């Protein structure tokens, strides 16, 4: 098998069952040969967290406990021979929410222990990158540059081979998905913010640009200044709107004096108008896409990458995909939408290449909420 050259020769039908519970998706998948997805089941908790405008860790952990067994059962149903067709078990052990990670990791360990199967803890960031190996005719070619953009992470890495990573840059403050989510909240759009902003930007009449944090001579990123710029513009817009349509306080009486009553409270923050929201969403997205694209293209040039891989939830963004493909000198790959956001098939793919290089985890493996790429 060319794609595991120099590694232990795992059989073509080596089948891994993987679990992913690092955040707000409970997922189980069965993947054959590191690349063929036989089952990919995801139970999203999005609706539950939507009302809070973000993920509530305690709620997420409890929901994983409820969803794990049905999700697992559904994934396993893809194998006619059932458990007998599973050769190894994997689960995400970081980065992510500790309580959430524990649910999947412990379930995976229990299964592996009970069935006497090899077990491996997988790095979630690694897994996002390996989504690019799933269901493709030609696997990615090293060396390559990976741009990982998710709700919790933003980083650029050089991959010289399986498991051989060099971190080139990362965010110094907000992750890009986090910035999408926060800006959506400022604009009164739904959670998760990424798809909501992309949609609002689509029909907008562009007006003005927002700042870009270039952080010259570095592959690092920064998005918190951009988020603050949107916040200030939104506040200005609301003040303007309040001046045009003044408060509903009592009018002065005929003699020009206000009645002797307690002052009316300040007019409540009113929803921003759709035109402004569209323009802000558009300008924000363009700013983010410009910086991400420029740095990924430059990194690929500097390191002679043969490909650029896009990974993580924000890789679902159509504008980012389009712009990166337009500006890059080398082919740009991105996973299909369903494999960009959190899923367990990507965990199984990453696990396959680790197992192939002889790696396994011990029963003592703990969760690591701040696990870094390449560890
Ligand atoms: O990778 P992911 O599913 O979870 C983490 O590991 O964080 O990423 C979720 C993030 C959220 O912040 C969400 O707003 C963002 O991905 N996202 C998008 C889009 N779809 C999801 N951001 C921009 N454009 C999108 N279409
Ligand atoms: Zn993720």
mmCIF file of C-alpha atoms and ligand atoms in Angstrom:
data_model
loop_
_atom_site.group_PDB
_atom_site.id
_atom_site.type_symbol
_atom_site.label_atom_id
_atom_site.label_comp_id
_atom_site.label_asym_id
_atom_site.label_seq_id
_atom_site.Cartn_x
_atom_site.Cartn_y
_atom_site.Cartn_z
ATOM 1 C CA UNK A 1 0.000 0.000 0.000
ATOM 2 C CA UNK A 2 1.765 3.141 -1.234
ATOM 3 C CA UNK A 3 0.117 5.412 1.311
ATOM 4 C CA UNK A 4 1.647 3.551 4.254
ATOM 5 C CA UNK A 5 5.054 3.203 2.638
ATOM 6 C CA UNK A 6 7.787 2.680 5.215
ATOM 7 C CA UNK A 7 5.195 1.733 7.805
ATOM 8 C CA UNK A 8 3.961 -1.526 9.198
ATOM 9 C CA UNK A 9 1.875 -3.189 6.540
ATOM 10 C CA UNK A 10 -1.627 -3.175 7.864
ATOM 11 C CA UNK A 11 -4.068 -5.226 5.798
ATOM 12 C CA UNK A 12 -6.195 -3.302 3.287
ATOM 13 C CA UNK A 13 -9.316 -4.227 5.198
ATOM 14 C CA UNK A 14 -7.978 -3.061 8.591
ATOM 15 C CA UNK A 15 -11.137 -1.634 10.135
ATOM 16 C CA UNK A 16 -11.171 0.948 12.910
ATOM 17 C CA UNK A 17 -14.121 1.980 15.026
ATOM 18 C CA UNK A 18 -13.636 5.513 16.352
ATOM 19 C CA UNK A 19 -15.437 7.822 18.779
ATOM 20 C CA UNK A 20 -15.335 11.631 18.916
ATOM 21 C CA UNK A 21 -16.763 13.610 21.851
ATOM 22 C CA UNK A 22 -14.399 16.573 22.234
ATOM 23 C CA UNK A 23 -17.058 19.280 22.022
ATOM 24 C CA UNK A 24 -20.748 19.248 21.127
ATOM 25 C CA UNK A 25 -21.006 16.408 18.612
ATOM 26 C CA UNK A 26 -21.322 12.790 19.715
ATOM 27 C CA UNK A 27 -19.862 10.793 16.845
ATOM 28 C CA UNK A 28 -18.973 7.214 15.962
ATOM 29 C CA UNK A 29 -17.544 5.922 12.687
ATOM 30 C CA UNK A 30 -16.223 2.796 11.040
ATOM 31 C CA UNK A 31 -13.414 3.306 8.503
ATOM 32 C CA UNK A 32 -11.649 0.631 6.434
ATOM 33 C CA UNK A 33 -7.997 0.903 5.375
ATOM 34 C CA UNK A 34 -7.760 4.446 6.788
ATOM 35 C CA UNK A 35 -9.689 5.815 3.842
ATOM 36 C CA UNK A 36 -13.000 4.137 3.124
ATOM 37 C CA UNK A 37 -15.854 5.408 5.277
ATOM 38 C CA UNK A 38 -18.282 2.576 6.048
ATOM 39 C CA UNK A 39 -20.287 4.498 8.653
ATOM 40 C CA UNK A 40 -20.126 8.067 9.907
ATOM 41 C CA UNK A 41 -22.785 8.868 12.501
ATOM 42 C CA UNK A 42 -22.991 12.276 14.192
ATOM 43 C CA UNK A 43 -25.517 13.339 16.834
ATOM 44 C CA UNK A 44 -25.317 17.099 17.083
ATOM 45 C CA UNK A 45 -26.203 18.962 20.273
ATOM 46 C CA UNK A 46 -26.353 22.245 18.391
ATOM 47 C CA UNK A 47 -30.019 22.904 19.200
ATOM 48 C CA UNK A 48 -29.362 22.441 22.887
ATOM 49 C CA UNK A 49 -26.486 24.958 22.978
ATOM 50 C CA UNK A 50 -28.095 27.386 20.544
ATOM 51 C CA UNK A 51 -30.200 29.020 23.232
ATOM 52 C CA UNK A 52 -27.052 29.845 25.256
ATOM 53 C CA UNK A 53 -25.179 31.176 22.202
ATOM 54 C CA UNK A 54 -22.346 28.688 22.780
ATOM 55 C CA UNK A 55 -21.422 25.280 24.170
ATOM 56 C CA UNK A 56 -22.147 24.676 27.868
ATOM 57 C CA UNK A 57 -19.556 22.054 28.960
ATOM 58 C CA UNK A 58 -21.696 20.344 31.620
ATOM 59 C CA UNK A 59 -24.660 20.052 29.267
ATOM 60 C CA UNK A 60 -22.371 18.681 26.539
ATOM 61 C CA UNK A 61 -20.916 15.917 28.763
ATOM 62 C CA UNK A 62 -24.326 14.741 29.907
ATOM 63 C CA UNK A 63 -25.676 14.667 26.386
ATOM 64 C CA UNK A 64 -22.685 12.603 25.199
ATOM 65 C CA UNK A 65 -23.571 10.006 27.850
ATOM 66 C CA UNK A 66 -27.105 9.805 26.456
ATOM 67 C CA UNK A 67 -26.120 9.742 22.773
ATOM 68 C CA UNK A 68 -23.078 7.457 22.810
ATOM 69 C CA UNK A 69 -24.815 4.071 22.828
ATOM 70 C CA UNK A 70 -27.336 4.815 20.032
ATOM 71 C CA UNK A 71 -24.669 6.460 17.859
ATOM 72 C CA UNK A 72 -22.317 3.527 18.370
ATOM 73 C CA UNK A 73 -25.037 1.007 17.602
ATOM 74 C CA UNK A 74 -25.924 2.808 14.376
ATOM 75 C CA UNK A 75 -22.287 2.947 13.229
ATOM 76 C CA UNK A 76 -21.742 -0.730 13.961
ATOM 77 C CA UNK A 77 -24.838 -1.658 11.951
ATOM 78 C CA UNK A 78 -22.786 -0.866 8.807
ATOM 79 C CA UNK A 79 -20.737 -4.022 9.398
ATOM 80 C CA UNK A 80 -22.660 -7.196 8.497
ATOM 81 C CA UNK A 81 -20.272 -9.211 10.694
ATOM 82 C CA UNK A 82 -20.699 -6.733 13.606
ATOM 83 C CA UNK A 83 -17.930 -6.568 16.213
ATOM 84 C CA UNK A 84 -16.087 -9.406 14.498
ATOM 85 C CA UNK A 85 -15.264 -6.982 11.651
ATOM 86 C CA UNK A 86 -13.569 -4.403 13.925
ATOM 87 C CA UNK A 87 -9.756 -4.640 14.247
ATOM 88 C CA UNK A 88 -9.010 -1.625 16.468
ATOM 89 C CA UNK A 89 -10.610 1.145 18.530
ATOM 90 C CA UNK A 90 -9.734 4.857 18.621
ATOM 91 C CA UNK A 91 -11.067 7.949 20.382
ATOM 92 C CA UNK A 92 -10.190 11.638 20.617
ATOM 93 C CA UNK A 93 -8.296 12.395 23.847
ATOM 94 C CA UNK A 94 -7.674 16.114 23.265
ATOM 95 C CA UNK A 95 -7.807 18.985 22.721
ATOM 96 C CA UNK A 96 -11.361 19.738 23.837
ATOM 97 C CA UNK A 97 -13.626 19.970 26.875
ATOM 98 C CA UNK A 98 -12.325 17.610 29.563
ATOM 99 C CA UNK A 99 -15.703 16.235 30.693
ATOM 100 C CA UNK A 100 -16.820 15.718 27.103
ATOM 101 C CA UNK A 101 -13.558 14.027 26.095
ATOM 102 C CA UNK A 102 -13.749 11.683 29.077
ATOM 103 C CA UNK A 103 -17.074 10.216 27.980
ATOM 104 C CA UNK A 104 -15.800 9.047 24.573
ATOM 105 C CA UNK A 105 -12.325 8.074 25.728
ATOM 106 C CA UNK A 106 -13.643 5.912 28.549
ATOM 107 C CA UNK A 107 -16.259 4.261 26.346
ATOM 108 C CA UNK A 108 -13.573 3.462 23.751
ATOM 109 C CA UNK A 109 -11.220 2.027 26.376
ATOM 110 C CA UNK A 110 -13.988 -0.135 27.828
ATOM 111 C CA UNK A 111 -14.833 -1.561 24.397
ATOM 112 C CA UNK A 112 -11.183 -2.232 23.523
ATOM 113 C CA UNK A 113 -10.550 -3.854 26.920
ATOM 114 C CA UNK A 114 -13.602 -6.038 26.732
ATOM 115 C CA UNK A 115 -12.961 -7.159 23.149
ATOM 116 C CA UNK A 116 -9.161 -7.450 23.480
ATOM 117 C CA UNK A 117 -8.540 -4.942 20.645
ATOM 118 C CA UNK A 118 -5.680 -2.456 20.133
ATOM 119 C CA UNK A 119 -6.582 1.023 21.355
ATOM 120 C CA UNK A 120 -5.335 4.492 20.434
ATOM 121 C CA UNK A 121 -6.006 8.039 21.673
ATOM 122 C CA UNK A 122 -6.086 10.524 18.775
ATOM 123 C CA UNK A 123 -5.284 14.236 18.641
ATOM 124 C CA UNK A 124 -8.399 16.095 17.423
ATOM 125 C CA UNK A 125 -6.309 18.540 15.342
ATOM 126 C CA UNK A 126 -4.522 15.665 13.667
ATOM 127 C CA UNK A 127 -7.918 14.119 12.983
ATOM 128 C CA UNK A 128 -9.213 17.263 11.255
ATOM 129 C CA UNK A 129 -6.200 17.166 8.904
ATOM 130 C CA UNK A 130 -6.751 13.463 8.163
ATOM 131 C CA UNK A 131 -10.313 14.125 7.012
ATOM 132 C CA UNK A 132 -8.513 14.889 3.727
ATOM 133 C CA UNK A 133 -7.532 11.212 3.348
ATOM 134 C CA UNK A 134 -11.116 9.958 3.463
ATOM 135 C CA UNK A 135 -12.927 8.701 0.373
ATOM 136 C CA UNK A 136 -10.418 10.154 -2.121
ATOM 137 C CA UNK A 137 -8.912 8.385 -5.122
ATOM 138 C CA UNK A 138 -5.411 9.879 -4.636
ATOM 139 C CA UNK A 139 -4.211 10.531 -1.093
ATOM 140 C CA UNK A 140 -2.447 13.831 -0.251
ATOM 141 C CA UNK A 141 1.255 14.116 -1.147
ATOM 142 C CA UNK A 142 3.936 15.229 1.311
ATOM 143 C CA UNK A 143 5.365 17.732 1.987
ATOM 144 C CA UNK A 144 2.179 19.680 2.467
ATOM 145 C CA UNK A 145 0.901 22.679 4.347
ATOM 146 C CA UNK A 146 -2.249 22.285 6.448
ATOM 147 C CA UNK A 147 -4.435 25.183 7.516
ATOM 148 C CA UNK A 148 -6.525 24.050 10.491
ATOM 149 C CA UNK A 149 -9.398 26.429 11.191
ATOM 150 C CA UNK A 150 -11.970 25.394 13.772
ATOM 151 C CA UNK A 151 -13.993 26.728 16.688
ATOM 152 C CA UNK A 152 -11.091 26.198 19.076
ATOM 153 C CA UNK A 153 -8.005 26.391 16.863
ATOM 154 C CA UNK A 154 -6.327 28.252 14.054
ATOM 155 C CA UNK A 155 -2.958 27.023 12.918
ATOM 156 C CA UNK A 156 -0.671 26.518 9.957
ATOM 157 C CA UNK A 157 1.525 23.426 9.919
ATOM 158 C CA UNK A 158 4.061 21.823 7.622
ATOM 159 C CA UNK A 159 3.648 18.045 7.310
ATOM 160 C CA UNK A 160 6.744 16.264 6.010
ATOM 161 C CA UNK A 161 5.272 12.790 6.461
ATOM 162 C CA UNK A 162 2.772 10.914 8.622
ATOM 163 C CA UNK A 163 3.206 12.191 12.187
ATOM 164 C CA UNK A 164 6.059 14.538 11.139
ATOM 165 C CA UNK A 165 4.730 18.031 11.875
ATOM 166 C CA UNK A 166 6.243 21.486 12.163
ATOM 167 C CA UNK A 167 3.962 24.151 13.614
ATOM 168 C CA UNK A 168 4.472 27.284 11.498
ATOM 169 C CA UNK A 169 1.996 29.615 13.173
ATOM 170 C CA UNK A 170 -1.142 29.828 15.259
ATOM 171 C CA UNK A 171 -3.611 32.353 16.615
ATOM 172 C CA UNK A 172 -2.442 34.660 19.385
ATOM 173 C CA UNK A 173 -5.986 35.254 20.656
ATOM 174 C CA UNK A 174 -9.336 34.055 19.268
ATOM 175 C CA UNK A 175 -9.640 31.011 17.041
ATOM 176 C CA UNK A 176 -11.158 31.901 13.700
ATOM 177 C CA UNK A 177 -14.359 29.881 14.310
ATOM 178 C CA UNK A 178 -14.664 31.540 17.707
ATOM 179 C CA UNK A 179 -14.387 34.938 15.980
ATOM 180 C CA UNK A 180 -17.162 33.907 13.550
ATOM 181 C CA UNK A 181 -19.320 32.852 16.514
ATOM 182 C CA UNK A 182 -18.661 36.041 18.534
ATOM 183 C CA UNK A 183 -19.206 38.378 15.593
ATOM 184 C CA UNK A 184 -22.450 36.564 14.743
ATOM 185 C CA UNK A 185 -23.599 37.179 18.297
ATOM 186 C CA UNK A 186 -22.751 40.884 18.040
ATOM 187 C CA UNK A 187 -24.754 41.069 14.803
ATOM 188 C CA UNK A 188 -27.707 39.189 16.310
ATOM 189 C CA UNK A 189 -27.188 36.117 14.094
ATOM 190 C CA UNK A 190 -27.691 32.503 15.140
ATOM 191 C CA UNK A 191 -25.174 30.098 16.674
ATOM 192 C CA UNK A 192 -23.034 28.592 15.200
ATOM 193 C CA UNK A 193 -21.910 31.848 13.656
ATOM 194 C CA UNK A 194 -19.919 30.533 10.685
ATOM 195 C CA UNK A 195 -22.783 29.386 8.473
ATOM 196 C CA UNK A 196 -24.964 32.337 9.608
ATOM 197 C CA UNK A 197 -22.284 34.880 8.644
ATOM 198 C CA UNK A 198 -21.573 33.169 5.354
ATOM 199 C CA UNK A 199 -25.260 33.299 4.486
ATOM 200 C CA UNK A 200 -25.727 36.928 5.561
ATOM 201 C CA UNK A 201 -22.647 37.947 3.538
ATOM 202 C CA UNK A 202 -23.854 36.185 0.416
ATOM 203 C CA UNK A 203 -26.610 38.609 -0.499
ATOM 204 C CA UNK A 204 -24.921 41.744 0.872
ATOM 205 C CA UNK A 205 -23.978 44.921 -0.987
ATOM 206 C CA UNK A 206 -20.295 45.306 0.014
ATOM 207 C CA UNK A 207 -19.572 48.625 1.789
ATOM 208 C CA UNK A 208 -16.217 49.407 3.355
ATOM 209 C CA UNK A 209 -13.460 47.170 4.642
ATOM 210 C CA UNK A 210 -12.463 46.051 8.119
ATOM 211 C CA UNK A 211 -8.864 45.867 9.401
ATOM 212 C CA UNK A 212 -6.527 42.922 8.816
ATOM 213 C CA UNK A 213 -3.965 41.882 11.426
ATOM 214 C CA UNK A 214 -1.030 40.890 9.212
ATOM 215 C CA UNK A 215 1.536 40.370 12.031
ATOM 216 C CA UNK A 216 4.315 40.781 9.459
ATOM 217 C CA UNK A 217 7.113 38.169 9.215
ATOM 218 C CA UNK A 218 5.077 35.656 11.149
ATOM 219 C CA UNK A 219 2.617 32.908 10.320
ATOM 220 C CA UNK A 220 0.683 33.719 13.494
ATOM 221 C CA UNK A 221 -2.843 35.111 13.395
ATOM 222 C CA UNK A 222 -4.936 37.510 15.467
ATOM 223 C CA UNK A 223 -8.691 38.011 15.211
ATOM 224 C CA UNK A 224 -9.715 39.776 18.394
ATOM 225 C CA UNK A 225 -9.033 43.281 16.988
ATOM 226 C CA UNK A 226 -11.289 42.529 14.046
ATOM 227 C CA UNK A 227 -14.039 41.342 16.386
ATOM 228 C CA UNK A 228 -13.706 44.563 18.411
ATOM 229 C CA UNK A 229 -13.894 46.642 15.205
ATOM 230 C CA UNK A 230 -17.238 44.981 14.375
ATOM 231 C CA UNK A 231 -18.464 45.588 17.925
ATOM 232 C CA UNK A 232 -17.662 49.320 17.707
ATOM 233 C CA UNK A 233 -19.369 49.651 14.322
ATOM 234 C CA UNK A 234 -22.450 47.844 15.664
ATOM 235 C CA UNK A 235 -22.576 50.165 18.690
ATOM 236 C CA UNK A 236 -22.257 53.243 16.454
ATOM 237 C CA UNK A 237 -25.042 51.941 14.245
ATOM 238 C CA UNK A 238 -27.319 51.439 17.227
ATOM 239 C CA UNK A 239 -26.605 54.908 18.564
ATOM 240 C CA UNK A 240 -27.352 56.348 15.125
ATOM 241 C CA UNK A 241 -30.617 54.415 14.943
ATOM 242 C CA UNK A 242 -31.560 55.627 18.414
ATOM 243 C CA UNK A 243 -31.005 59.254 17.339
ATOM 244 C CA UNK A 244 -33.113 58.860 14.183
ATOM 245 C CA UNK A 245 -35.964 57.174 16.106
ATOM 246 C CA UNK A 246 -35.727 58.696 19.601
ATOM 247 C CA UNK A 247 -36.799 56.937 22.776
ATOM 248 C CA UNK A 248 -40.438 56.308 23.506
ATOM 249 C CA UNK A 249 -40.151 58.531 26.604
ATOM 250 C CA UNK A 250 -43.019 60.953 27.339
ATOM 251 C CA UNK A 251 -43.058 64.061 25.200
ATOM 252 C CA UNK A 252 -42.470 67.358 26.946
ATOM 253 C CA UNK A 253 -45.795 68.910 28.006
ATOM 254 C CA UNK A 254 -47.259 71.984 26.344
ATOM 255 C CA UNK A 255 -45.157 74.276 28.502
ATOM 256 C CA UNK A 256 -42.036 72.515 27.284
ATOM 257 C CA UNK A 257 -41.435 70.757 30.609
ATOM 258 C CA UNK A 258 -41.305 67.032 31.219
ATOM 259 C CA UNK A 259 -43.846 65.684 33.667
ATOM 260 C CA UNK A 260 -42.361 65.154 37.112
ATOM 261 C CA UNK A 261 -41.906 61.436 36.710
ATOM 262 C CA UNK A 262 -38.902 59.213 37.008
ATOM 263 C CA UNK A 263 -36.810 59.287 33.845
ATOM 264 C CA UNK A 264 -37.498 56.588 31.256
ATOM 265 C CA UNK A 265 -34.789 53.936 31.068
ATOM 266 C CA UNK A 266 -32.505 54.150 28.037
ATOM 267 C CA UNK A 267 -34.077 52.701 24.890
ATOM 268 C CA UNK A 268 -33.303 48.969 24.764
ATOM 269 C CA UNK A 269 -30.669 47.829 22.292
ATOM 270 C CA UNK A 270 -32.647 47.343 19.105
ATOM 271 C CA UNK A 271 -31.911 44.693 16.475
ATOM 272 C CA UNK A 272 -29.485 45.859 13.813
ATOM 273 C CA UNK A 273 -30.977 46.383 10.359
ATOM 274 C CA UNK A 274 -30.485 43.588 7.810
ATOM 275 C CA UNK A 275 -28.540 45.767 5.367
ATOM 276 C CA UNK A 276 -25.934 46.678 7.990
ATOM 277 C CA UNK A 277 -25.698 43.073 9.216
ATOM 278 C CA UNK A 278 -25.071 41.849 5.666
ATOM 279 C CA UNK A 279 -22.391 44.472 5.067
ATOM 280 C CA UNK A 280 -20.605 43.709 8.340
ATOM 281 C CA UNK A 281 -20.796 39.943 7.755
ATOM 282 C CA UNK A 282 -19.339 40.458 4.290
ATOM 283 C CA UNK A 283 -16.513 42.749 5.423
ATOM 284 C CA UNK A 284 -15.654 40.478 8.376
ATOM 285 C CA UNK A 285 -15.545 37.351 6.208
ATOM 286 C CA UNK A 286 -13.404 39.063 3.560
ATOM 287 C CA UNK A 287 -10.920 40.215 6.183
ATOM 288 C CA UNK A 288 -10.596 36.721 7.687
ATOM 289 C CA UNK A 289 -10.363 35.000 4.301
ATOM 290 C CA UNK A 290 -7.734 37.452 3.036
ATOM 291 C CA UNK A 291 -5.357 36.866 5.973
ATOM 292 C CA UNK A 292 -5.839 33.077 6.142
ATOM 293 C CA UNK A 293 -5.335 32.713 2.396
ATOM 294 C CA UNK A 294 -2.292 34.973 2.138
ATOM 295 C CA UNK A 295 -0.462 33.162 4.954
ATOM 296 C CA UNK A 296 -1.299 29.651 3.742
ATOM 297 C CA UNK A 297 -0.173 30.466 0.187
ATOM 298 C CA UNK A 298 3.065 32.051 1.436
ATOM 299 C CA UNK A 299 3.832 29.094 3.736
ATOM 300 C CA UNK A 300 3.302 26.633 0.887
ATOM 301 C CA UNK A 301 5.698 28.633 -1.319
ATOM 302 C CA UNK A 302 8.368 28.961 1.346
ATOM 303 C CA UNK A 303 8.357 25.244 2.202
ATOM 304 C CA UNK A 304 7.897 23.812 -1.278
ATOM 305 C CA UNK A 305 4.597 22.166 -0.357
ATOM 306 C CA UNK A 306 3.016 19.976 -3.015
ATOM 307 C CA UNK A 307 -0.475 20.650 -1.705
ATOM 308 C CA UNK A 308 -2.415 22.805 0.737
ATOM 309 C CA UNK A 309 -4.923 21.016 2.960
ATOM 310 C CA UNK A 310 -7.779 22.862 4.563
ATOM 311 C CA UNK A 311 -9.265 21.364 7.719
ATOM 312 C CA UNK A 312 -11.669 22.081 10.602
ATOM 313 C CA UNK A 313 -15.173 23.474 10.838
ATOM 314 C CA UNK A 314 -14.324 26.794 9.161
ATOM 315 C CA UNK A 315 -13.081 24.829 6.126
ATOM 316 C CA UNK A 316 -16.802 24.548 5.362
ATOM 317 C CA UNK A 317 -16.695 28.226 4.377
ATOM 318 C CA UNK A 318 -17.255 28.534 0.632
ATOM 319 C CA UNK A 319 -15.540 31.897 0.316
ATOM 320 C CA UNK A 320 -12.378 30.571 2.012
ATOM 321 C CA UNK A 321 -12.298 27.511 -0.255
ATOM 322 C CA UNK A 322 -12.814 29.608 -3.359
ATOM 323 C CA UNK A 323 -10.188 32.239 -2.528
ATOM 324 C CA UNK A 324 -7.544 29.737 -1.436
ATOM 325 C CA UNK A 325 -8.016 27.713 -4.627
ATOM 326 C CA UNK A 326 -7.783 30.924 -6.682
ATOM 327 C CA UNK A 327 -4.574 32.265 -5.123
ATOM 328 C CA UNK A 328 -2.551 29.082 -4.422
ATOM 329 C CA UNK A 329 0.211 27.841 -6.792
ATOM 330 C CA UNK A 330 -0.412 24.216 -5.758
ATOM 331 C CA UNK A 331 -3.604 22.142 -5.552
ATOM 332 C CA UNK A 332 -5.852 22.915 -2.570
ATOM 333 C CA UNK A 333 -7.779 20.089 -0.954
ATOM 334 C CA UNK A 334 -10.658 20.325 1.435
ATOM 335 C CA UNK A 335 -12.888 17.637 2.853
ATOM 336 C CA UNK A 336 -16.564 17.417 1.899
ATOM 337 C CA UNK A 337 -18.774 19.517 4.192
ATOM 338 C CA UNK A 338 -19.819 16.637 6.449
ATOM 339 C CA UNK A 339 -16.174 15.776 7.142
ATOM 340 C CA UNK A 340 -15.088 19.385 7.877
ATOM 341 C CA UNK A 341 -17.039 19.731 11.105
ATOM 342 C CA UNK A 342 -16.485 17.339 14.011
ATOM 343 C CA UNK A 343 -16.937 13.670 13.143
ATOM 344 C CA UNK A 344 -15.366 10.343 14.074
ATOM 345 C CA UNK A 345 -14.391 9.177 10.576
ATOM 346 C CA UNK A 346 -11.495 11.647 10.630
ATOM 347 C CA UNK A 347 -10.422 10.198 14.003
ATOM 348 C CA UNK A 348 -10.342 6.718 12.500
ATOM 349 C CA UNK A 349 -8.304 7.947 9.509
ATOM 350 C CA UNK A 350 -5.691 9.588 11.745
ATOM 351 C CA UNK A 351 -5.617 6.466 13.942
ATOM 352 C CA UNK A 352 -4.964 4.185 10.952
ATOM 353 C CA UNK A 353 -1.678 5.896 10.084
ATOM 354 C CA UNK A 354 -0.616 5.910 13.736
ATOM 355 C CA UNK A 355 -1.381 2.217 14.150
ATOM 356 C CA UNK A 356 0.529 1.635 10.896
ATOM 357 C CA UNK A 357 3.593 3.284 12.415
ATOM 358 C CA UNK A 358 3.373 0.936 15.375
ATOM 359 C CA UNK A 359 1.734 3.300 17.867
ATOM 360 C CA UNK A 360 -0.808 2.230 20.518
ATOM 361 C CA UNK A 361 -2.052 3.829 23.744
ATOM 362 C CA UNK A 362 -2.022 2.289 27.194
ATOM 363 C CA UNK A 363 -5.049 1.990 29.507
ATOM 364 C CA UNK A 364 -3.693 4.841 31.612
ATOM 365 C CA UNK A 365 -4.201 7.371 28.785
ATOM 366 C CA UNK A 366 -5.957 10.453 30.157
ATOM 367 C CA UNK A 367 -7.680 13.319 28.366
ATOM 368 C CA UNK A 368 -5.528 16.382 27.558
ATOM 369 C CA UNK A 369 -7.813 19.412 27.090
ATOM 370 C CA UNK A 370 -4.989 21.574 25.651
ATOM 371 C CA UNK A 371 -3.206 18.910 23.607
ATOM 372 C CA UNK A 372 -1.021 20.472 20.904
ATOM 373 C CA UNK A 373 -0.634 19.411 17.287
ATOM 374 C CA UNK A 374 1.996 16.726 16.756
ATOM 375 C CA UNK A 375 1.820 15.350 20.323
HETATM 376 O O1 LIG B 1 -14.200 21.863 13.838
HETATM 377 P P1 LIG B 1 -15.497 22.247 14.449
HETATM 378 O O2 LIG B 1 -16.726 21.491 14.032
HETATM 379 O O3 LIG B 1 -15.424 22.187 16.001
HETATM 380 C C1 LIG B 1 -14.247 22.488 16.695
HETATM 381 O O4 LIG B 1 -13.384 21.573 16.799
HETATM 382 O O5 LIG B 1 -14.122 23.650 17.088
HETATM 383 O O6 LIG B 1 -15.674 23.803 14.142
HETATM 384 C C2 LIG B 1 -16.778 24.521 14.555
HETATM 385 C C3 LIG B 1 -16.614 25.955 14.073
HETATM 386 C C4 LIG B 1 -17.654 26.915 14.636
HETATM 387 O O7 LIG B 1 -16.987 28.016 15.218
HETATM 388 C C5 LIG B 1 -18.468 27.321 13.407
HETATM 389 O O8 LIG B 1 -18.954 28.653 13.484
HETATM 390 C C6 LIG B 1 -17.441 27.176 12.293
HETATM 391 O O9 LIG B 1 -16.715 26.017 12.637
HETATM 392 N N1 LIG B 1 -18.067 27.008 10.974
HETATM 393 C C7 LIG B 1 -17.935 27.900 9.971
HETATM 394 C C8 LIG B 1 -18.762 27.438 8.906
HETATM 395 N N2 LIG B 1 -19.347 26.272 9.303
HETATM 396 C C9 LIG B 1 -18.918 26.017 10.571
HETATM 397 N N3 LIG B 1 -17.218 29.037 9.885
HETATM 398 C C10 LIG B 1 -17.297 29.745 8.731
HETATM 399 N N4 LIG B 1 -18.076 29.388 7.684
HETATM 400 C C11 LIG B 1 -18.822 28.254 7.716
HETATM 401 N N5 LIG B 1 -19.574 27.909 6.692
HETATM 402 ZN ZN1 LIG B 2 -13.105 20.165 15.600
#
